[in-house]
CSV table of C-alpha atoms in Angstrom, one decimal:
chain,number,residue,atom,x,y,z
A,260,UNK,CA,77.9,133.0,72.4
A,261,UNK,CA,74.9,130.3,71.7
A,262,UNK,CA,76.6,129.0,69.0
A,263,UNK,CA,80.1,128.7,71.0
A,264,UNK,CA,78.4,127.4,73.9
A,265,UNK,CA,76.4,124.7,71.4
A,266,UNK,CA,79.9,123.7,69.7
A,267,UNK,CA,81.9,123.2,73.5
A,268,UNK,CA,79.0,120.7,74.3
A,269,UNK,CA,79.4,118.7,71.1
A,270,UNK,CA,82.7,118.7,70.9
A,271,UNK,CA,82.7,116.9,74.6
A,272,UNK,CA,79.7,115.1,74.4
A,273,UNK,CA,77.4,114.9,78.0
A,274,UNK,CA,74.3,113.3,78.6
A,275,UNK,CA,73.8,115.4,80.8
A,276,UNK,CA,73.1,118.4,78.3
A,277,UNK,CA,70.7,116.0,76.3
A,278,UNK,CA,67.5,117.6,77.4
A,279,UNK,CA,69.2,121.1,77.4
A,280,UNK,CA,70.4,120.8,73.8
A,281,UNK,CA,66.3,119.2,72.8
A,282,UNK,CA,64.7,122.3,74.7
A,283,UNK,CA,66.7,124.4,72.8
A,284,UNK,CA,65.7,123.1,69.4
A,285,UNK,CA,62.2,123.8,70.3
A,286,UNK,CA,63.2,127.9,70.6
A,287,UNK,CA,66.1,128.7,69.4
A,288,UNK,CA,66.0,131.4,66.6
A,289,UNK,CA,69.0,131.4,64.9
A,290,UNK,CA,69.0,128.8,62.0
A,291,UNK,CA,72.8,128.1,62.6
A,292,UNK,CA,72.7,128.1,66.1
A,293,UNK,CA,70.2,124.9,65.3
A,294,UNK,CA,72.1,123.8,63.3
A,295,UNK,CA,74.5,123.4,65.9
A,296,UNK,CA,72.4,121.8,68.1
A,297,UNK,CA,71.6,119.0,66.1
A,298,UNK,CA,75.6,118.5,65.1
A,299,UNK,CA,76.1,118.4,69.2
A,300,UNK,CA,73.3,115.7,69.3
A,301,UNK,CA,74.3,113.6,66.8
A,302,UNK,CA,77.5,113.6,69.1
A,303,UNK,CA,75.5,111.5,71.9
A,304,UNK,CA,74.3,108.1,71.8
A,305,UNK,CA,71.7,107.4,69.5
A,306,UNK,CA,69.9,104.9,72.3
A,307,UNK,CA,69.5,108.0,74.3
A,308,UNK,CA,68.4,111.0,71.9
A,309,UNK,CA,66.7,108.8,70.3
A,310,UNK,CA,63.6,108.1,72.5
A,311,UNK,CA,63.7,112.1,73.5
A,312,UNK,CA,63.4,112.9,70.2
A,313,UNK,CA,60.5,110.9,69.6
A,314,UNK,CA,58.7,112.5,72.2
A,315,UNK,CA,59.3,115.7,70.9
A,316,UNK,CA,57.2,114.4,67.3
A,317,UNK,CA,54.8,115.3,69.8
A,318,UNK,CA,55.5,119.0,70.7
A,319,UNK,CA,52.7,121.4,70.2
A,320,UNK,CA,55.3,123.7,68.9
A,321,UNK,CA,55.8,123.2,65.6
A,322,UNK,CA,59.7,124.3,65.3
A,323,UNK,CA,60.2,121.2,68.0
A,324,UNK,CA,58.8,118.8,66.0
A,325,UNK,CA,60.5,119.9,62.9
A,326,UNK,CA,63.8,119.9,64.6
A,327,UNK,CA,63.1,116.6,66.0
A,328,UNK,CA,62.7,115.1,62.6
A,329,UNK,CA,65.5,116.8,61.3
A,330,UNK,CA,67.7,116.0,63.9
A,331,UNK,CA,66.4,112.2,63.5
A,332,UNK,CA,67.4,112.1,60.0
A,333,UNK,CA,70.7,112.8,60.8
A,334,UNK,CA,71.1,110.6,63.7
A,335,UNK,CA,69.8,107.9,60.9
A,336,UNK,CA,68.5,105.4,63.6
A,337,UNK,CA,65.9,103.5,61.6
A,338,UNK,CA,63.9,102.7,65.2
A,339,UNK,CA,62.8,106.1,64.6
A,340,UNK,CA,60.7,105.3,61.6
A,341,UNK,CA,57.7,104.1,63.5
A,342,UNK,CA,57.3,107.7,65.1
A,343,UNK,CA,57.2,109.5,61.6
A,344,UNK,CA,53.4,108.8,61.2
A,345,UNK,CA,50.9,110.0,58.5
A,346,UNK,CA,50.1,113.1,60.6
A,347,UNK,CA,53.6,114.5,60.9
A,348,UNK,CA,54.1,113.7,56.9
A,349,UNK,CA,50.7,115.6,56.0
A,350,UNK,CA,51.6,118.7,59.1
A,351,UNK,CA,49.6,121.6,58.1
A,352,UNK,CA,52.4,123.4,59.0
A,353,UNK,CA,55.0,123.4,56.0
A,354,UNK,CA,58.6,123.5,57.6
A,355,UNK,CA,57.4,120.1,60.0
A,356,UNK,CA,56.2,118.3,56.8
A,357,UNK,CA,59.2,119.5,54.6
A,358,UNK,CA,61.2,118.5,57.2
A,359,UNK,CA,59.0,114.8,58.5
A,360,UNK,CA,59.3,113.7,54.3
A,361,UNK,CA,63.2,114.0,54.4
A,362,UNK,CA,63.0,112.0,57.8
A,363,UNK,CA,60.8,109.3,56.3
A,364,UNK,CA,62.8,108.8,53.1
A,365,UNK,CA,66.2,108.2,55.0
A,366,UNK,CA,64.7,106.1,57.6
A,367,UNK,CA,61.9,104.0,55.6
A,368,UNK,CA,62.8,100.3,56.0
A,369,UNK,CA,63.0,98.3,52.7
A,370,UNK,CA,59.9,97.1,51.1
A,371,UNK,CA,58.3,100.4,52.8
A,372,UNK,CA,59.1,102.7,49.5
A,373,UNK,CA,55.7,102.1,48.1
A,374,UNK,CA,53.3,102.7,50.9
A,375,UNK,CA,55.2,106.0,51.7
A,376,UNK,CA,55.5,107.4,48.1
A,377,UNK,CA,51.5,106.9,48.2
A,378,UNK,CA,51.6,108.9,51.6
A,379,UNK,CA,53.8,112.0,50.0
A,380,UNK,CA,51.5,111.8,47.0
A,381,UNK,CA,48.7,113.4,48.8
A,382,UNK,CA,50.9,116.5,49.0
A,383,UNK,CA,51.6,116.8,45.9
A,384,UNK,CA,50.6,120.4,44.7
A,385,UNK,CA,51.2,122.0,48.1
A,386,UNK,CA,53.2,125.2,48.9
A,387,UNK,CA,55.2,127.0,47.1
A,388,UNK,CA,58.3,125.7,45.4
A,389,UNK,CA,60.4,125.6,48.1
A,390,UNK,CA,58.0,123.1,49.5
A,391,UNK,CA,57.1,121.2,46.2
A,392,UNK,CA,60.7,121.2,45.6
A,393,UNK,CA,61.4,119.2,49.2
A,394,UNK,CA,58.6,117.0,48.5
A,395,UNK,CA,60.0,116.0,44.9
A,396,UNK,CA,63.2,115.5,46.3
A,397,UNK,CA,62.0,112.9,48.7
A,398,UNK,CA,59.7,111.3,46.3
A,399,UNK,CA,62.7,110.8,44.0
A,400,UNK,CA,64.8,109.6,46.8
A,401,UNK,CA,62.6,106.7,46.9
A,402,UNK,CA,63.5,105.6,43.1
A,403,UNK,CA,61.4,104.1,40.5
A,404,UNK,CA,58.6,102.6,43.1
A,405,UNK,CA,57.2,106.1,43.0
A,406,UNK,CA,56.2,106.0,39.0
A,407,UNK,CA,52.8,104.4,39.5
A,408,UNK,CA,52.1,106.8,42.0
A,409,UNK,CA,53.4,109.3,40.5
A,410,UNK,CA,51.5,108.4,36.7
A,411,UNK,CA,48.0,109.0,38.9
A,412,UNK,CA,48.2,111.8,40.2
A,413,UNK,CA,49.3,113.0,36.5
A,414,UNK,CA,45.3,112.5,35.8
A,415,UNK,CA,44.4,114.0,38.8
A,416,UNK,CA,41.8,117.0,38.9
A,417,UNK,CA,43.6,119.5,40.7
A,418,UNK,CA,45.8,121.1,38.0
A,419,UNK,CA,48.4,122.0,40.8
A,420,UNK,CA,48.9,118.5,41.9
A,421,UNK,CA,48.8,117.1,37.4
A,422,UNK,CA,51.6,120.1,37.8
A,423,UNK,CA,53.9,118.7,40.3
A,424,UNK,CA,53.1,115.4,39.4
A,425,UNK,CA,55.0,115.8,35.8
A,426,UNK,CA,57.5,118.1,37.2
A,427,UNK,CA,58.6,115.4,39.4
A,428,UNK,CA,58.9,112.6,36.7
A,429,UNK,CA,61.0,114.9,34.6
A,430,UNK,CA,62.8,115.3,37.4
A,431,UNK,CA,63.0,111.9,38.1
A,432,UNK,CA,64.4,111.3,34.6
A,433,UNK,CA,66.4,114.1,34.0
A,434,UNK,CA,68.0,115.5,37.2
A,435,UNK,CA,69.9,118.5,35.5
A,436,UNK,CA,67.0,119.7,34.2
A,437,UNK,CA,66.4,121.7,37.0
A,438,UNK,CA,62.7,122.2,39.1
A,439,UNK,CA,61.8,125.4,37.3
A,440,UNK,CA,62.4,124.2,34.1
A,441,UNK,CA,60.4,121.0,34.9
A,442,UNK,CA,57.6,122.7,36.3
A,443,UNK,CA,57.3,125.2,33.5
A,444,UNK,CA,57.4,122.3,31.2
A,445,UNK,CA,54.6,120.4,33.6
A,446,UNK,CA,52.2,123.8,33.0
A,447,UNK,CA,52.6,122.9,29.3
A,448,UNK,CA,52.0,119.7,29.2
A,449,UNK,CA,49.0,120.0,32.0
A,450,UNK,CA,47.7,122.3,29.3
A,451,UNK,CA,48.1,120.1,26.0
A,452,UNK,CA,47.3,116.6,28.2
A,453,UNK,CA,50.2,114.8,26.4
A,454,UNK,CA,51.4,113.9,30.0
A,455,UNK,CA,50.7,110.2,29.2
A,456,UNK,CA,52.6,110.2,25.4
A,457,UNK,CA,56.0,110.3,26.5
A,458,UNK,CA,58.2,107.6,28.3
């Protein structure tokens, strides 16, 4: 019925259910059912979600605020990029950061690349894989301008963050070769320290 109810909205887009369809993001359970809500927003102006949603960055719930950024980064309005700020990209809660780096990397203006890819580096080594996977992903969104940052945390102390590190410049230069692969070949290399002897 939620989901029906979700899809009638966005297929007839009305501001009026703007602040309904954002309320529900902030609670709703059902992971298609949010889904759903976000489709329906996208649906309305982007000069009025927009602003809403950037209040909602805010939330002290975190399943608002990772809604929110997801939402934002498929509404793609780069006036949004302000609002994604250091604290949402390093949220001690895992789904909002997962969820603020995918934001950042579609809505980082040009010439920003650098500056963020040195903010997502201080993650690196955090979570499981489903997390270090996200944050790879965004840091090889961003291109080349991440190898620098990337090449120091490869001599970093932490062997979980030297770990994700290379895993993320294989992946960088070999996209196929799949995350597990790359990060059981990062474990090696971390090992044998011949991180620096290739490329």
């Amino acid at each position: 019925m939620r989901l029906q109810a979700v899809l009638a909205v966005g297929t007839a887009p009305d501001p009026r259910f703007i602040d309904k369809l954002i309320e529900r993001c902030a609670i709703e359970p059902d992971f298609y059912v949010r889904d759903m809500l976000t489709w329906a927003l996208t649906r309305h102006s982007s000069s009025m979600t927009v602003p809403k949603l950037i209040d909602e960055l805010r939330s002290e719930r975190a399943q608002a605020r990772s809604q929110a950024l997801h939402t934002l980064s498929k509404i793609g309005d780069r006036r949004a990029w302000p609002a994604i700020t250091r604290a949402l990209l390093t949220d001690a809660d895992d789904e909002v950061a997962r969820s603020a780096w995918r934001a950042a990397v579609v809505l980082a203006p040009e010439g920003e690349e650098s500056e963020l890819a040195g903010v997502l580096a201080t993650q690196l080594g955090r979570g499981e894989r489903e997390t270090q996977l996200s944050l790879s992903r965004a840091l090889i969104a961003l291109g080349k301008v991440i190898m620098p940052t990337l090449r120091a945390a490869m001599t970093n102390r932490d062997p979980r963050v030297r770990q994700h590190a290379i895993a993320t410049e294989r992946l960088l230069r070999n996209p196929d070769a799949g995350f597990e692969y790359a990060i059981e070949e990062a474990k090696r290399v971390s090992v044998l320290g011949t991180a620096g002897q290739e490329g």
